[in-house]
CSV table of C-alpha atoms and ligand atoms in Angstrom, one decimal:
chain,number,residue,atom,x,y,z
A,1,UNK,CA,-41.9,-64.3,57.3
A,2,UNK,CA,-40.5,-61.7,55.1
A,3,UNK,CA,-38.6,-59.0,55.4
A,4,UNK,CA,-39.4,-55.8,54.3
A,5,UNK,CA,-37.8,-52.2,55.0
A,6,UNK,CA,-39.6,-49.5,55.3
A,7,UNK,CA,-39.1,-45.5,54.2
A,8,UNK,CA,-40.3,-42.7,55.7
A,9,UNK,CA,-39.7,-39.8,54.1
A,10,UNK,CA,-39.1,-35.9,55.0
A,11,UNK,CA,-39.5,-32.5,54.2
A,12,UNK,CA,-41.6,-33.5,50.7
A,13,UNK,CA,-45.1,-33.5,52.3
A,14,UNK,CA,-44.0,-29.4,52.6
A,15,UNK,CA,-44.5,-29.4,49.2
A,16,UNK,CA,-48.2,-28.7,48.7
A,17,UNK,CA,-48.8,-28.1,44.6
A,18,UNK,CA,-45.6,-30.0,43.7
A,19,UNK,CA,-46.1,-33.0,45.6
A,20,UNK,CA,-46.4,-35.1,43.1
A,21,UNK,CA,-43.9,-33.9,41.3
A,22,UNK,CA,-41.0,-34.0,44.4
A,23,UNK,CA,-42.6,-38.1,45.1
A,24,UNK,CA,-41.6,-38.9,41.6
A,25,UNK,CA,-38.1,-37.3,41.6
A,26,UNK,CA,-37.7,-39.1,44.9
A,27,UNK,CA,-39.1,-42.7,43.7
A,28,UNK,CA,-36.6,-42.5,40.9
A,29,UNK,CA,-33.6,-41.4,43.0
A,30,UNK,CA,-34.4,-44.3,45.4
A,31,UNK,CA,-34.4,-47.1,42.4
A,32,UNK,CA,-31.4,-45.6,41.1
A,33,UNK,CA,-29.6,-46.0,44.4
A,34,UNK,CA,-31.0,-49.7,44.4
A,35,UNK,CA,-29.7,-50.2,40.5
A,36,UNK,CA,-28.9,-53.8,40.4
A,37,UNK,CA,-30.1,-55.1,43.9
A,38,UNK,CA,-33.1,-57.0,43.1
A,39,UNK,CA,-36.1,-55.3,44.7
A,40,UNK,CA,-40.0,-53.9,45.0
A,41,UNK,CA,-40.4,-50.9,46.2
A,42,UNK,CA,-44.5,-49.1,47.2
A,43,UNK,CA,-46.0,-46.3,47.8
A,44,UNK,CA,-48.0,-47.2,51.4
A,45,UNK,CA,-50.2,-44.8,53.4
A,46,UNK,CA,-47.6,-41.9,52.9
A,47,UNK,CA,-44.7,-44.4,53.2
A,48,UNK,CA,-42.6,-46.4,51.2
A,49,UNK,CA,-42.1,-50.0,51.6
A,50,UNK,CA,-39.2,-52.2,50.2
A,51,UNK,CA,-39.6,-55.8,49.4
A,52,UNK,CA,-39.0,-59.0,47.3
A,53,UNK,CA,-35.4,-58.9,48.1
A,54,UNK,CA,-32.9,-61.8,48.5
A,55,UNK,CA,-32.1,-62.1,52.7
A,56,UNK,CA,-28.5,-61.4,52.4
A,57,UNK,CA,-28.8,-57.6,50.6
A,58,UNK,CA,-30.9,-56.3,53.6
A,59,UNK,CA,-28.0,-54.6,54.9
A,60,UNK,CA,-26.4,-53.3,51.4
A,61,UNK,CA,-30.2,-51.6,50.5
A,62,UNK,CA,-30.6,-50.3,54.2
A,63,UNK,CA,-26.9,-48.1,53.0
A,64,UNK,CA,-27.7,-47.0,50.1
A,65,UNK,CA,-31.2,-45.9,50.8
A,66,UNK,CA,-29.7,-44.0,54.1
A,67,UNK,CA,-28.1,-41.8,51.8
A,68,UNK,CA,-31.1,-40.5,49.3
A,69,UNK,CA,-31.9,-37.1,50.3
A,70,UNK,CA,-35.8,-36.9,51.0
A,71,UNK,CA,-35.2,-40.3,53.4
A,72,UNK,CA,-35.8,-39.2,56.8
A,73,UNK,CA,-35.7,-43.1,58.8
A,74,UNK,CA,-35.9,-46.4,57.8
A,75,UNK,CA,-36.7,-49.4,60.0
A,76,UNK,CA,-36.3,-53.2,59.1
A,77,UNK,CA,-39.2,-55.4,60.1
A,78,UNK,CA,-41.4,-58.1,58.8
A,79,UNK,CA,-44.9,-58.3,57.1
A,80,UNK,CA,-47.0,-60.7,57.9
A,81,UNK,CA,-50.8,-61.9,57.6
A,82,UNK,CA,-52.9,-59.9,60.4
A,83,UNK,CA,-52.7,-62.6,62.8
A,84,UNK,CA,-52.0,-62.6,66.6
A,85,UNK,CA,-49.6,-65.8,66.0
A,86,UNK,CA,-47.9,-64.5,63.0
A,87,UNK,CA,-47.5,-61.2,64.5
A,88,UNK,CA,-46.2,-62.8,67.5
A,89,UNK,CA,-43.3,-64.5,66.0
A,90,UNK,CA,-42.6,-61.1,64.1
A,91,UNK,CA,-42.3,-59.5,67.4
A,92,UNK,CA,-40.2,-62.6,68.9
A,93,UNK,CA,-37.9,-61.8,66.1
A,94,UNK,CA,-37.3,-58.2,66.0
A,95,UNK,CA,-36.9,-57.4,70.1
A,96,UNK,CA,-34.0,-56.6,71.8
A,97,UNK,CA,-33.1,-59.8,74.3
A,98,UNK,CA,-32.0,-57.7,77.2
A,99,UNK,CA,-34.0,-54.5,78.9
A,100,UNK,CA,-37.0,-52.6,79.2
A,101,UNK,CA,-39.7,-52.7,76.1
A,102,UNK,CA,-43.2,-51.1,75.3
A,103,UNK,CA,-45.2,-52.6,72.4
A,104,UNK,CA,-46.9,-50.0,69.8
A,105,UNK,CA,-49.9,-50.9,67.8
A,106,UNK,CA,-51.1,-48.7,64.9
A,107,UNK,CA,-54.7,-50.3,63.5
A,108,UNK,CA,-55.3,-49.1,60.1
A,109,UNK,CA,-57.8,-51.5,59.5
A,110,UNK,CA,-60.4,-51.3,62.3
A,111,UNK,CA,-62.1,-53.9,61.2
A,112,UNK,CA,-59.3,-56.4,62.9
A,113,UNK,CA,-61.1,-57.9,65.5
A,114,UNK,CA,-58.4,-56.7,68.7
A,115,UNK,CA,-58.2,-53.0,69.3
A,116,UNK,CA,-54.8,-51.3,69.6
A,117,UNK,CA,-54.4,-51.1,73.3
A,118,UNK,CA,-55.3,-54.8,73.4
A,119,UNK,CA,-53.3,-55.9,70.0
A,120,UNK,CA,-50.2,-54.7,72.7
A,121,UNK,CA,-51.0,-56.0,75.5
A,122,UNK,CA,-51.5,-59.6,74.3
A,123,UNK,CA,-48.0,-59.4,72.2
A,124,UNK,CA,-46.2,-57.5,74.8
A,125,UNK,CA,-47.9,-60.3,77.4
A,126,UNK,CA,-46.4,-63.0,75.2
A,127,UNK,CA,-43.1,-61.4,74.8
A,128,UNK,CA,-42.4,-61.3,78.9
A,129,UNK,CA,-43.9,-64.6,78.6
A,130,UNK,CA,-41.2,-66.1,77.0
A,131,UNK,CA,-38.2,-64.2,77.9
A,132,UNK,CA,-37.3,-63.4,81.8
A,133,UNK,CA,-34.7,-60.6,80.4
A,134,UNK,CA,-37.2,-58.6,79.3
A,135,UNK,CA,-39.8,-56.1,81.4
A,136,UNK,CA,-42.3,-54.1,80.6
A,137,UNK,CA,-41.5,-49.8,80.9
A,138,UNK,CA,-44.8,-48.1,78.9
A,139,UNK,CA,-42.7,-44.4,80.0
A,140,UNK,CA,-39.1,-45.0,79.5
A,141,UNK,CA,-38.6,-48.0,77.4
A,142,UNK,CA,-34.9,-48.9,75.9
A,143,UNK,CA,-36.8,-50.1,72.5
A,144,UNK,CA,-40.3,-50.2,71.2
A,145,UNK,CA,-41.7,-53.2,69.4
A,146,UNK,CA,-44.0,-51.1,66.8
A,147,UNK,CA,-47.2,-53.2,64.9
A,148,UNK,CA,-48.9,-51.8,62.2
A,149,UNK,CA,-52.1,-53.2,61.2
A,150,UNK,CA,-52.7,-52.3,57.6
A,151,UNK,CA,-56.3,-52.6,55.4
A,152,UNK,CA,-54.8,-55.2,53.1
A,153,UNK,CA,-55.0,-57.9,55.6
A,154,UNK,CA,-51.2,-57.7,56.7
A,155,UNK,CA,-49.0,-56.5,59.4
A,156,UNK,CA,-45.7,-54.4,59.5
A,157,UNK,CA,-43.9,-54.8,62.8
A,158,UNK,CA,-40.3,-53.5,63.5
A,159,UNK,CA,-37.9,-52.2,65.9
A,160,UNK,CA,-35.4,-49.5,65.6
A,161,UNK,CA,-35.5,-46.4,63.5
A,162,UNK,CA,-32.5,-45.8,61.3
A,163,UNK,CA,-31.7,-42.1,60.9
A,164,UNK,CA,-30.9,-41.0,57.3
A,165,UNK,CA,-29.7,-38.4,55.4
A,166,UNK,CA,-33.3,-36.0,55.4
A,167,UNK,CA,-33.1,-33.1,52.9
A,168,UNK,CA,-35.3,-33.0,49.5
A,169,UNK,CA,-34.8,-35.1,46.2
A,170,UNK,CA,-31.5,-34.5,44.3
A,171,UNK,CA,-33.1,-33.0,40.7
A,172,UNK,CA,-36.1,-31.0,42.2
A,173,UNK,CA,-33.6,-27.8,42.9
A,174,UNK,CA,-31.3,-27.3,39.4
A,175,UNK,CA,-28.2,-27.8,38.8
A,176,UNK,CA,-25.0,-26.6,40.0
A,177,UNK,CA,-20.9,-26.9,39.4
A,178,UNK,CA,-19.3,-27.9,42.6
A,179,UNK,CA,-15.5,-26.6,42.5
A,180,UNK,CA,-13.9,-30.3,43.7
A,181,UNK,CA,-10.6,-29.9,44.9
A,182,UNK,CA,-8.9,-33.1,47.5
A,183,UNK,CA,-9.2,-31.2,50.4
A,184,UNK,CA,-12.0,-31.5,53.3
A,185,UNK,CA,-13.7,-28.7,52.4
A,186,UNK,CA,-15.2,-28.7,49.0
A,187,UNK,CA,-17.0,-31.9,49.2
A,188,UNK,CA,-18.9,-31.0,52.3
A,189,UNK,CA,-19.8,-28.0,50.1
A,190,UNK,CA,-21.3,-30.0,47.3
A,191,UNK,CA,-23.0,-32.3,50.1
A,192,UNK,CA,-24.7,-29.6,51.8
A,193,UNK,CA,-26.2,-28.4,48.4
A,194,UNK,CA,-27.3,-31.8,46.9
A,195,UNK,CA,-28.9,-31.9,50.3
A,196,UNK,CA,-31.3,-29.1,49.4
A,197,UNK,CA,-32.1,-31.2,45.8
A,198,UNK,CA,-29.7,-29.5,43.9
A,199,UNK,CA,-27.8,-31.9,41.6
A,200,UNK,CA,-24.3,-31.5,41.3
A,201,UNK,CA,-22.0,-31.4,38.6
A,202,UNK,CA,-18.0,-31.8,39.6
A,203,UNK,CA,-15.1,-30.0,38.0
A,204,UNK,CA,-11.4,-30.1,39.5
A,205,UNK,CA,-7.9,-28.4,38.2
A,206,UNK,CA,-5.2,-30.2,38.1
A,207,UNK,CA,-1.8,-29.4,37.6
A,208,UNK,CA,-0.4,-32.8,36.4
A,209,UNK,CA,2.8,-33.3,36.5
A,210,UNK,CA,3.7,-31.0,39.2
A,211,UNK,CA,0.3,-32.9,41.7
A,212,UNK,CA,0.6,-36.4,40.9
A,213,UNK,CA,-1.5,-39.6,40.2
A,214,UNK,CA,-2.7,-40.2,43.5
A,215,UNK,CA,-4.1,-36.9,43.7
A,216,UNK,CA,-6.4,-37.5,40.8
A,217,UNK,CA,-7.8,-40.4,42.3
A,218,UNK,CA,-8.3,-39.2,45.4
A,219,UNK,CA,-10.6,-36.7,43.7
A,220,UNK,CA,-12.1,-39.4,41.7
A,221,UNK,CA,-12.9,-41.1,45.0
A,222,UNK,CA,-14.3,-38.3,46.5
A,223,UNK,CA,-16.2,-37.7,43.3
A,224,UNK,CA,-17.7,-41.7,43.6
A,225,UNK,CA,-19.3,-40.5,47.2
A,226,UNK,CA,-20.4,-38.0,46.7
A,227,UNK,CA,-22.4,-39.6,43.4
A,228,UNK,CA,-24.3,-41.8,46.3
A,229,UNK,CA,-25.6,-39.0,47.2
A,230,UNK,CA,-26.3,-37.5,44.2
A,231,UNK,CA,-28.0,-40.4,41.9
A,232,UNK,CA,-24.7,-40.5,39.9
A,233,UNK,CA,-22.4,-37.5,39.3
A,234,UNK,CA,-20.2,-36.2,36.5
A,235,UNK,CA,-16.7,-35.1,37.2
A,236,UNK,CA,-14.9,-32.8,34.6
A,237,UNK,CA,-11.4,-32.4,34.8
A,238,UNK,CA,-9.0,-29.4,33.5
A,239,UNK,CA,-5.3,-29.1,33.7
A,240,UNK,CA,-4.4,-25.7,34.3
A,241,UNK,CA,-0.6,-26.1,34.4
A,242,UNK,CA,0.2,-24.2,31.5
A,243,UNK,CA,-1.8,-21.3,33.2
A,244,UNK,CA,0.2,-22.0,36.5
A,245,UNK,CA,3.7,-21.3,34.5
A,246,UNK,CA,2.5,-18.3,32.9
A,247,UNK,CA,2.2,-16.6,36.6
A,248,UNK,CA,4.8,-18.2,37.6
A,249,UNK,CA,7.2,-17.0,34.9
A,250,UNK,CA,5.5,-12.9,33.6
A,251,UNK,CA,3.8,-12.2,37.1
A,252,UNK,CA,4.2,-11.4,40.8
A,253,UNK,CA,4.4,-14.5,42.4
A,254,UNK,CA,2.8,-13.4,45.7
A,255,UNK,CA,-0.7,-13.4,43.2
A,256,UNK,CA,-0.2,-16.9,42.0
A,257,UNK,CA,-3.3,-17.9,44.2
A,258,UNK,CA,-5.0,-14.6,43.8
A,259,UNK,CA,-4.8,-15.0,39.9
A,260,UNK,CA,-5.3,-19.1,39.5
A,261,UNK,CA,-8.8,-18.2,41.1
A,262,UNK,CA,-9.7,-16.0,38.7
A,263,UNK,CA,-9.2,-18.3,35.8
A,264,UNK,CA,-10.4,-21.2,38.1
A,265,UNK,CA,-14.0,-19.2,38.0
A,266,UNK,CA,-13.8,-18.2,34.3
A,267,UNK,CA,-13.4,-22.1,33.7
A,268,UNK,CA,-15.9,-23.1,35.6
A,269,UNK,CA,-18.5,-20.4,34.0
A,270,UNK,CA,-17.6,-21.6,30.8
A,271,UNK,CA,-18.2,-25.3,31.4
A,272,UNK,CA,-21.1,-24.5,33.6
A,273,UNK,CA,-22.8,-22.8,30.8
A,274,UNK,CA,-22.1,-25.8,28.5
A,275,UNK,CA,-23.5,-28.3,31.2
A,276,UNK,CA,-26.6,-26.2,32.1
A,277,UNK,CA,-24.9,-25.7,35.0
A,278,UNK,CA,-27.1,-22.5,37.1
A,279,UNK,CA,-24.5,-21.9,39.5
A,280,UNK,CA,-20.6,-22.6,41.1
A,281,UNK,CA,-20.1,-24.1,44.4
A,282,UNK,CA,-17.0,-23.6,46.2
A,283,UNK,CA,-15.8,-25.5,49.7
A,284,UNK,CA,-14.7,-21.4,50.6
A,285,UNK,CA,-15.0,-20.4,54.3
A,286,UNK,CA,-14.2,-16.9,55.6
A,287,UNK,CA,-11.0,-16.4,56.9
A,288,UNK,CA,-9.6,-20.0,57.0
A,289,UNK,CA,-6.6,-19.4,54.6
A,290,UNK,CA,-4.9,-16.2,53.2
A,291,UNK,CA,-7.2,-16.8,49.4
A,292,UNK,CA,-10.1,-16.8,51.8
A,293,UNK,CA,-10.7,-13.3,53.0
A,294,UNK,CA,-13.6,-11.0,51.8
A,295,UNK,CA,-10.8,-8.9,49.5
A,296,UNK,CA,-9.9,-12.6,48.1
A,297,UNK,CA,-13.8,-13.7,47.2
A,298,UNK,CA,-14.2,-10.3,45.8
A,299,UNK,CA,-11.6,-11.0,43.2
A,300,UNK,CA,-12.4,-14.4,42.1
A,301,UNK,CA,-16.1,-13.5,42.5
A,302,UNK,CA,-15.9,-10.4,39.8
A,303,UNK,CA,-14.9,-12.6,36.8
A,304,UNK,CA,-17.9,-14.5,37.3
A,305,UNK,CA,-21.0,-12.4,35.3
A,306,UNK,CA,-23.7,-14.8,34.8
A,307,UNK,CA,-24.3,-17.1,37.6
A,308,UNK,CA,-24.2,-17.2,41.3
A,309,UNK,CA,-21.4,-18.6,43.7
A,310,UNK,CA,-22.7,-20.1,46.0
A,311,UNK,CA,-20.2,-21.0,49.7
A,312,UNK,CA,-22.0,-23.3,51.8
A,313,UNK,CA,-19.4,-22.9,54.2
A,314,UNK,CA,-19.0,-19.6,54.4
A,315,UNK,CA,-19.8,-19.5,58.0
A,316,UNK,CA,-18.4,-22.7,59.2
A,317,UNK,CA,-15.6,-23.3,61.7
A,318,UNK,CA,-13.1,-25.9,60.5
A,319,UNK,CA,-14.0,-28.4,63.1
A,320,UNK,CA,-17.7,-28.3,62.1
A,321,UNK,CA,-16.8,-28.7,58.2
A,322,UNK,CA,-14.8,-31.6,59.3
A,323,UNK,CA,-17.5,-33.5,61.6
A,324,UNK,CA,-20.0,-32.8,58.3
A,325,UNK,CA,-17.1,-34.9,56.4
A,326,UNK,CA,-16.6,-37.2,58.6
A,327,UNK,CA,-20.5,-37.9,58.9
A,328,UNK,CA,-21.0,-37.8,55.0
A,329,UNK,CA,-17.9,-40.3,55.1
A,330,UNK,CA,-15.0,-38.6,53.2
A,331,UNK,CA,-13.2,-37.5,55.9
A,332,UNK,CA,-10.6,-40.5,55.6
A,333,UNK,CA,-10.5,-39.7,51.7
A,334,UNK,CA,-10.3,-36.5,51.8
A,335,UNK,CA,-6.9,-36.6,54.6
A,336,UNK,CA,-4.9,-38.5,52.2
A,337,UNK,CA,-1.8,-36.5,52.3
A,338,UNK,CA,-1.5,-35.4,48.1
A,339,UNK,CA,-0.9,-32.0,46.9
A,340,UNK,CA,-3.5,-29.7,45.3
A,341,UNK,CA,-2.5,-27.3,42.4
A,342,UNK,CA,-2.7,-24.7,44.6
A,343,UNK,CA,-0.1,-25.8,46.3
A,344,UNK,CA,2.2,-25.8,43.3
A,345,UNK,CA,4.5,-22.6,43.0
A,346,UNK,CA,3.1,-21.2,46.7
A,347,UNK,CA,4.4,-17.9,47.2
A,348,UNK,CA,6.1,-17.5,51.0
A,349,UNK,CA,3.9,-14.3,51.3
A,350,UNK,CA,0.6,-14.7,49.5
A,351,UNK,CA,-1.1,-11.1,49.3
A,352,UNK,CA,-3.9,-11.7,51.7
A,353,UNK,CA,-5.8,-8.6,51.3
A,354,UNK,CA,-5.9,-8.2,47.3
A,355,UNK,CA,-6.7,-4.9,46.1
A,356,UNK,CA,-8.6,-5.3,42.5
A,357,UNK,CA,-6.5,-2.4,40.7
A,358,UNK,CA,-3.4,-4.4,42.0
A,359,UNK,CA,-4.7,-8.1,40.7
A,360,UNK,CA,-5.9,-6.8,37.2
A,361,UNK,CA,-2.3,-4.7,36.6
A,362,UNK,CA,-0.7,-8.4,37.5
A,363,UNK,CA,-3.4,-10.4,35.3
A,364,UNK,CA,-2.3,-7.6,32.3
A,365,UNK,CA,0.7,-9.2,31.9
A,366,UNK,CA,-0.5,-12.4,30.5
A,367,UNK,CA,-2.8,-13.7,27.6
A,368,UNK,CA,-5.9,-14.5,29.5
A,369,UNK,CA,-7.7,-15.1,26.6
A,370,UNK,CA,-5.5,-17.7,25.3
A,371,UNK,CA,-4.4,-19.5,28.3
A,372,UNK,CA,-8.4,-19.9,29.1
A,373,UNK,CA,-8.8,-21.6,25.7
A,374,UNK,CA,-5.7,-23.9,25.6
A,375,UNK,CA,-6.6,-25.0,29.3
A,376,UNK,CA,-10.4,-26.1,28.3
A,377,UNK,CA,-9.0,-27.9,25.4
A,378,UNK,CA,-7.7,-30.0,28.0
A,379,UNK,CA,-11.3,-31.2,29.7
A,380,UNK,CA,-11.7,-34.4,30.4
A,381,UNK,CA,-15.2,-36.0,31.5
A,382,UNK,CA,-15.8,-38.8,33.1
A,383,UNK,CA,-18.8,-40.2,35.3
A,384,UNK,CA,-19.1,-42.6,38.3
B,401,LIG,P1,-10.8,-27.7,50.2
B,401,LIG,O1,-10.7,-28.4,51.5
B,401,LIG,O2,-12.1,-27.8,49.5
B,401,LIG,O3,-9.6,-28.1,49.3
B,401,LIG,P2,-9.3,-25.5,51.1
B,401,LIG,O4,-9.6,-25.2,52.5
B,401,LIG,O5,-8.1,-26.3,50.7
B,401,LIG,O6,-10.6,-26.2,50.5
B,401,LIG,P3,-8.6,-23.6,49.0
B,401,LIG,O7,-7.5,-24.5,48.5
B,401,LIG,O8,-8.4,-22.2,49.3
B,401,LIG,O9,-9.3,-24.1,50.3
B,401,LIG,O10,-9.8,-23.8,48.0
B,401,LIG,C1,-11.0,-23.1,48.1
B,401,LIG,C2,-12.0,-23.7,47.2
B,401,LIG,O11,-11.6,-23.6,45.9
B,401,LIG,C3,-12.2,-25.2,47.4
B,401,LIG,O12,-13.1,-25.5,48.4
B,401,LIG,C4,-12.7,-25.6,46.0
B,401,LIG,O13,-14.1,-25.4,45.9
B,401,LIG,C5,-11.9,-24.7,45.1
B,401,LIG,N1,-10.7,-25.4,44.7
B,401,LIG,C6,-9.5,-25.3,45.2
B,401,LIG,N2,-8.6,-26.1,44.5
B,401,LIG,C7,-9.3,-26.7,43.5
B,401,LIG,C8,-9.0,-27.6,42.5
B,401,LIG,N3,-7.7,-28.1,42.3
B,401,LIG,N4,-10.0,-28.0,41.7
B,401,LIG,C9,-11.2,-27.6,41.8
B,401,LIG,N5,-11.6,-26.7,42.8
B,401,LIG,C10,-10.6,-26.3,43.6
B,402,LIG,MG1,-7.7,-27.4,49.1
């Protein structure tokens, strides 16, 4: 018997034109998730179907697949010849050993010689047959032994459905900059958009010496889950200590944050434009910290001339951006307890409520033009 798993996929049959174009995206983003496990993967009766692989890296392709936006479920079963016996011993080997079961019979081929009523009956009759744990519940059952008949002379049959990560094809939406700082919030941001097929490009400030080591590769671990989700991902990294000094020594200190921002955005429009970048993606929600207020996105927003910014979050409490991080698996990353840059020369008072007139009379005093410059000279690319 051989083990096969099989894809069903989501929101592309929505697609109507671009079908084809959203299956191919999605074909290629599932072999690139399966780069090096040796596999098979075909297109069946609007479904895909894995096989050819060794026994042992069922579990591995099951994960990575999970997370391919565009994969709604995936179940792991058997194929067989369209035989009662072999289907049988499919069946044997995929049920539950405890509880209540209904068998499910699909017949694609209707030329197989058992309806699907009966094609159930007899496997499910077999089934209590040989196991006293197990009864028969057609209206509440705890699991359902599914049998798919198919034209070519086989027979899929499975058990459970494994719930994945939905969404559309990373690649079939642009391309976007995802501001990636180490906290909770910004990679939840960039997972949410991917989600929609946007690819995503990464760019995080540092402020190296003042954060540390750690806090680099805490983004660079961050950075290497969200690229499972993304088919790969490319992380750019700028230091923008020297910028961090210059407000700290000529300005107000309670705009450090206020003014960082606005050179964090310039950056990013200038590296997003050399990417082919379409947008900038920040982990922002309203109201969560004193940089966060509508006065606060209105500043950092205005530097920004040629693309949008997009906030996922905007609207999201902190316990629901933290169950999204926990679910996308960063969560435990993204609590390790290193400092940000923005952290580094924190005001006590930060002005919360910024007032544009007020934020460009403090950005006067330094050489904007310069310290942009001198901090991209400092990009560093990488990609995981
Ligand atoms: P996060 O959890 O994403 O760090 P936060 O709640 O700590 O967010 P802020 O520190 O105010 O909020 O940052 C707001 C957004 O600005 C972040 O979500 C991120 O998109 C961006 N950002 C902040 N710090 C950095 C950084 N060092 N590098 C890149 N982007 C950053
Ligand atoms: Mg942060």
């Amino acid at each position: 018997m051989e083990h096969v798993v099989i894809i069903r996929y989501a929101e592309i049959h929505l697609k109507g034109k671009n079908r084809g174009y959203f299956e191919r995206v999605f074909a290629a983003n599932m072999e690139k998730s399966l780069k090096g496990i040796r596999h098979e993967i075909r297109r069946r009766s609007g479904r895909y179907l894995v096989e050819n692989f060794a026994e042992g890296d069922v579990n591995k392709i099951v994960k990575k697949l999970s997370k391919v936006f565009g994969v709604h479920s995936l179940s792991v079963g058997y194929k067989v010849n369209s035989d009662m016996d072999e289907i049988y011993h499919a069946a044997e080997a995929v049920s539950d050993k405890f509880g209540a079961f209904k068998v499910e019979t699909h017949r694609a081929d209707k030329t197989f010689y058992l309806k699907s009523p009966e094609i159930s009956a007899q496997i499910g009759g077999r089934l209590l047959d040989s196991n006293k744990n197990l009864r028969v519940d057609v209206h509440e059952p705890d699991f359902v032994i599914n049998i798919d008949v198919r034209e070519d002379g086989t027979a899929l049959v499975f058990n459970k459905f494994i719930k994945c990560a939905d969404g559309m094809p990373v690649g079939t939406a642009g391309r976007g900059l995802l501001l990636l700082s180490g906290g909770i919030d910004s990679p939840v941001a960039g997972h949410m958009i991917a989600k929609r097929g946007m690819k995503i490009d990464c760019l995080h400030f540092h402020s190296y010496p003042y954060t540390n080591m750690q806090a680099r590769q805490k983004v660079i671990d961050l950075a290497k889950i969200l690229s499972e989700y993304n088919c790969g991902i490319k992380l750019s990294i700028i230091s923008v200590k020297e910028i961090q000094e210059e407000i700290h020594k000529n300005c107000n200190g309670a705009y450090m944050v206020t003014l960082l921002r606005r050179f964090m955005m310039r950056l990013a429009e200038r590296l997003a434009k050399k990417d082919g970048d379409q947008c900038i993606i920040t982990g922002e929600s309203l109201g969560q910290v004193a940089s966060q207020t509508i006065e606060g996105m209105t500043s950092s927003n205005s530097v920004v001339g040629s693309m949008p910014v997009l906030r996922p979050l905007c609207g999201f409490d902190k316990n629901e951006i933290i169950e999204r991080s926990r679910s996308m698996d960063a969560y435990d990353v993204s609590i390790r307890p290193y400092e940000d840059c923005c952290t580094v020369f924190l005001p006590d008072y930060p002005i919360i409520k910024p007032k544009i007139e007020d934020v460009l009379a403090e950005e006067a005093k330094l050489d904007v033009r310069t310290l942009l410059d001198n901090a991209f000279a400092t990009l560093e690319v990488e990609e995981y």
